[in-house]
Amino acid sequence: MKLWRLLATVFAVGVSGAPFHLRPSQDSLRLPTLLDVSEPIRVKTPEHEESAASRAKRDADETLSKVKKVDIPGMLRRDAAILVDEFLPGVQFRTDILLLSLAFVTGSALWFCIFVRHIYENDRKEDLSRWGEEGGKDDAAFAVHTGCVENDLKPDFVIVFHHPQHPHKDGESPATFRELHRTLIADVSTWRVIAEHDPGGKELGGVCVRSAPSFDAPKVGTKAHGKLLRGFEEDGWVALEGEVGYVSILDEAPSSRGPTSTQEQPALELVGANASEAFARTKMLMKAIQDWEEAKSPLQHLRRLSHSDGESSGGRLDMKPPSKNEVRQIFLQDLYTQLPLLGFDAAIFSSIDDDELYVCISLENQEALDAYLLRNNTRLQVRKDIVSRLGISQPPDEIASSPPLLRYDPRIVQNLHKAEVLPEDEARQLYRTHHGRDEHGCIASGKERFRLLYKELCSQLDLDAAVAEGLIVDWYPSHSYLWLSKLTRTWASFGRLHDFSFVQPVPMIHDYFGARVAFIFAWNGLYCKALFALTVLSIIVEVCAYILKQHFDAETVHKRIVLSFSIVTIIWSRMTANLWDREHQYFVKAWEMDPFAVDQVIRPSFQGEKQPSPADLNILEKQYPPGQAAIRRFCTTLVTLISCGLVGICIVIWTNIFEGKMNLFASVCLAAMIFVFQILYDIMVPLLTNWENHKYQSTYYDSYLWKQFMFQSVNRYAAFFYLAIKQRYTAVGCPERGCLRLLQEQLVSTFLILTLTGIAQVIAASLLVRVKIMCEDCWLRRSRQEDSENEKGEISKRSFVELQSKFAEGRMQAQIQHMLQLVLSLGFVLLFGAVAPIIVPFCLAVFTVQLRGTAFLMLNYTKRAVPRHQFGIGQWRSIISFLMQASVIFSGFLIAVYGDTFAGAPLLAKVAGVFLYILGMRAIWALVDKVCPPNCRDLETLQARRDRVLHVIMQQAEGFTGAKKPGARSPRAGQRSPGAGQEPPHGVVAHLAEEVKHRSWEKVPHCENAAYLKR
């Protein structure tokens, strides 16, 4: 029993919590037996329990007294001191500076929250209720206001030709094959018969001919006997399959000439598999010019002499090539003949000075419009009143209730009319209508009609090459009277200069100019709003700095500002970027843009070899080797880097010239040098980008803007980085007022000069157009006085179509320049705003002038921009992110180099300080993302409402909802009412329906016995 007693004792001590000790004794040395019960079991007494509790209480009191004696703040200070001595040696933290900076940053953050919550307004509204009535001036009033003649001519596309009867300088000069070859986009190749068989003995099969220099597809064929025979090319020889008769391209009625003979070498016209018969006379003329150029070539002349008599060759040498004026007339005739065949309406009129012809192209025919909309799978927005007709309840005033875009399909309209959703079988009853040209409205806006026209014409012509080669004068999309009047009143009037809300009708801008221009102005307006909030803080900082300079050293004041305002600028940049991400997400969803299908139209000037298309191997498409394209991009990037290096060398020379005397004259010289390099590179960058031979317009645009930013950022910022980083280590060193003060002075003066110059450029752009028109009117009035007896020299009024040809260009280069000026100005704020907060109001002035001035120019003195697809602002967003990252690193550098905290600290401490600063700013950005998230809250609601509308539309238009019984009422739109007088469509069977209806479950057979499964 001693074992049981031992276990009971251990259990009792365990329950009491008292310590258990085993002391050796004689009894303990004796091994007890299991049946020994001579000794009683000892049970724990209350005295034992009280002693255990008292001991536990005493231990707890001792532990609590020790905890109270621990100096936790002191321990933290000692640990922090150890870390500072280890990683930040020599760093001196001043509590007063840190508290002051923390107070300013906290107050600035509160101001930003108030601004975003109560002051900021987005640009998402689709109606014009904010600006009053939705209507505007009528067409006649706007025409009188602009001094134009009133007419009903409202084209979508305008091409300007040289007037044949006007004596142009280059009219009698000979036309070249290159001019027409660059302009025409067709798989046309001209070949000449040299011999019946390959002299080298190579048997290619069929009839073999020797090819002259071709300019398109390697797979060729010839038209003979009224059919297209295919062939292939190998080593300059063309093998034609089957017996072929020869056809002269000058014969209107082709005739067979029998098999080939070595004595007879007539000309063959070989065309590719996808060749078009459009511009036939122009192609014939191009072949004749090529023959003349070949005859003038000495090598070709020797080859012809070896296979023909000298008389025929001499005749070809004496042939006179057609003049450029003749080529222009034939090209105009072919185009004017081709336009109606494409379904386009055409009109032509002469300019008031009779030196130009204006070909006005429109897409007015409903049948042609339907065909192009279906062919291009165009999506059109649904009318707002359709939502209520479908029985769907959505708040009409909310922006998330914007109607969806639906693929154009006349069958949907027809089925909705049969379902009694639409009162008429008319597309205008379903899709949103635009009244820019037709009083009844058109389902396709002017932007969409131009895109359809432009895409079709660009498949056959390179209009830019035609302008460059002098075949046409110009081409442009035509403005709309009604749209101009609305946009002028709501967006581009000078009365909007005092509107510091900077709210814009961005959806209307998108409907008129396209996504690229709309996104640019939406971004411009948003940063105007954000810069207004930052300007308030910058003015407060400058006022406080001015007051403090009266009592403290100026350099010390500037050092204090750098820390606090750099953090504020970093917070502001992240907040603004998140606000833009919200707007970007909303507009991308509202306009239903696909990031993978953005402007994937092959550029007409793209050069390459015809190869099977990746989309369809049965068709040929121009392809360029990726390796060669990469080499070209590398070479152009290398040229840009070399140009940046030259700018850096000039910056070093500038600093050496003005060492110790950086004054206003030095700033003027720096600004002049910046503008000179900007002009030179603006001339160079189109040549470099064109040489890269981009296939798509989107890649061309991205390459162009990256080159511009790479060079212009070095051109704008290099001098100031040099002053901040390198100047203190030069032989002259920093002036007495300090390098930071020197950097601030040069920043303010140079940026002010650049700002004023940019504003002057915007004003001068409108003045140049006015001066151009006035000079032309004066010249025309004088010529009329000399040619007639009219003493006053009165001239006719221009039409609005003709007036637009005098406007400035608003193409891709102008859009990139507009955005580049804004991004570079924003870069000054992000990179150097902490050094000179006064540049923030200057940057706001640049953004405001660019916003209002460019809007005014685009509506009054600029040709209508080509509507391009673009996913947001494109690569500009990546550039802004790069500037934000660079601003964090550079601000950390300024604090480590010029701050009092790191004064006298070793290099290791400064590097560690910059690293910790970057980590801290990352943490602040994460906090900003929580307070002001970049995600748009309206997207889910917008998507859900649009999905519901589309679901109900397709439900009503699906066409097999069931046949109605006579006299039965149709269910309410958007609802299902099974059994409400409907019958199933023909052929639909529900087996054993009567048994199920009457609950005759015993009559339901097994699967193997089911009669309807037996054949």
PDB file of C-alpha atoms in Angstrom, residues 192-211 237-240 242-244 246 258-266 268 307:
ATOM      1  CA  ARG A 192       8.174  42.172-117.566  1.00  0.00           C
ATOM      2  CA  VAL A 193       8.678  39.086-119.723  1.00  0.00           C
ATOM      3  CA  ILE A 194      12.358  38.355-120.436  1.00  0.00           C
ATOM      4  CA  ALA A 195      12.471  34.679-121.444  1.00  0.00           C
ATOM      5  CA  GLU A 196      10.256  31.645-121.610  1.00  0.00           C
ATOM      6  CA  HIS A 197      12.503  29.430-119.479  1.00  0.00           C
ATOM      7  CA  ASP A 198      15.191  29.969-116.875  1.00  0.00           C
ATOM      8  CA  PRO A 199      18.550  30.415-118.681  1.00  0.00           C
ATOM      9  CA  GLY A 200      20.230  28.648-115.770  1.00  0.00           C
ATOM     10  CA  GLY A 201      18.360  25.472-116.570  1.00  0.00           C
ATOM     11  CA  LYS A 202      16.183  25.595-113.434  1.00  0.00           C
ATOM     12  CA  GLU A 203      12.787  24.114-114.213  1.00  0.00           C
ATOM     13  CA  LEU A 204      10.158  25.845-112.141  1.00  0.00           C
ATOM     14  CA  GLY A 205       7.206  24.451-114.064  1.00  0.00           C
ATOM     15  CA  GLY A 206       4.677  26.289-116.159  1.00  0.00           C
ATOM     16  CA  VAL A 207       5.658  29.541-117.844  1.00  0.00           C
ATOM     17  CA  CYS A 208       8.633  31.405-116.357  1.00  0.00           C
ATOM     18  CA  VAL A 209       9.258  35.114-116.664  1.00  0.00           C
ATOM     19  CA  ARG A 210      11.973  37.358-115.321  1.00  0.00           C
ATOM     20  CA  SER A 211      10.741  39.930-112.805  1.00  0.00           C
ATOM     21  CA  TRP A 237      11.980  34.369-111.373  1.00  0.00           C
ATOM     22  CA  VAL A 238       8.201  34.019-111.442  1.00  0.00           C
ATOM     23  CA  ALA A 239       6.630  30.681-112.359  1.00  0.00           C
ATOM     24  CA  LEU A 240       3.008  30.953-113.519  1.00  0.00           C
ATOM     25  CA  GLY A 242      -0.801  26.739-116.418  1.00  0.00           C
ATOM     26  CA  GLU A 243      -0.896  28.241-119.913  1.00  0.00           C
ATOM     27  CA  VAL A 244      -1.167  31.981-119.709  1.00  0.00           C
ATOM     28  CA  TYR A 246      -0.443  38.051-121.984  1.00  0.00           C
ATOM     29  CA  GLY A 258      -1.106  32.815-127.004  1.00  0.00           C
ATOM     30  CA  PRO A 259       1.858  31.146-125.393  1.00  0.00           C
ATOM     31  CA  THR A 260       5.122  32.816-124.630  1.00  0.00           C
ATOM     32  CA  SER A 261       7.872  33.169-127.220  1.00  0.00           C
ATOM     33  CA  THR A 262      11.355  34.514-126.866  1.00  0.00           C
ATOM     34  CA  GLN A 263      10.866  36.941-129.734  1.00  0.00           C
ATOM     35  CA  GLU A 264       7.860  38.633-128.203  1.00  0.00           C
ATOM     36  CA  GLN A 265       8.135  40.252-124.788  1.00  0.00           C
ATOM     37  CA  PRO A 266       4.904  42.078-124.017  1.00  0.00           C
ATOM     38  CA  LEU A 268       2.317  41.691-117.970  1.00  0.00           C
ATOM     39  CA  HIS A 307      16.728  41.606-125.706  1.00  0.00           C
TER      40      HIS A 307
END
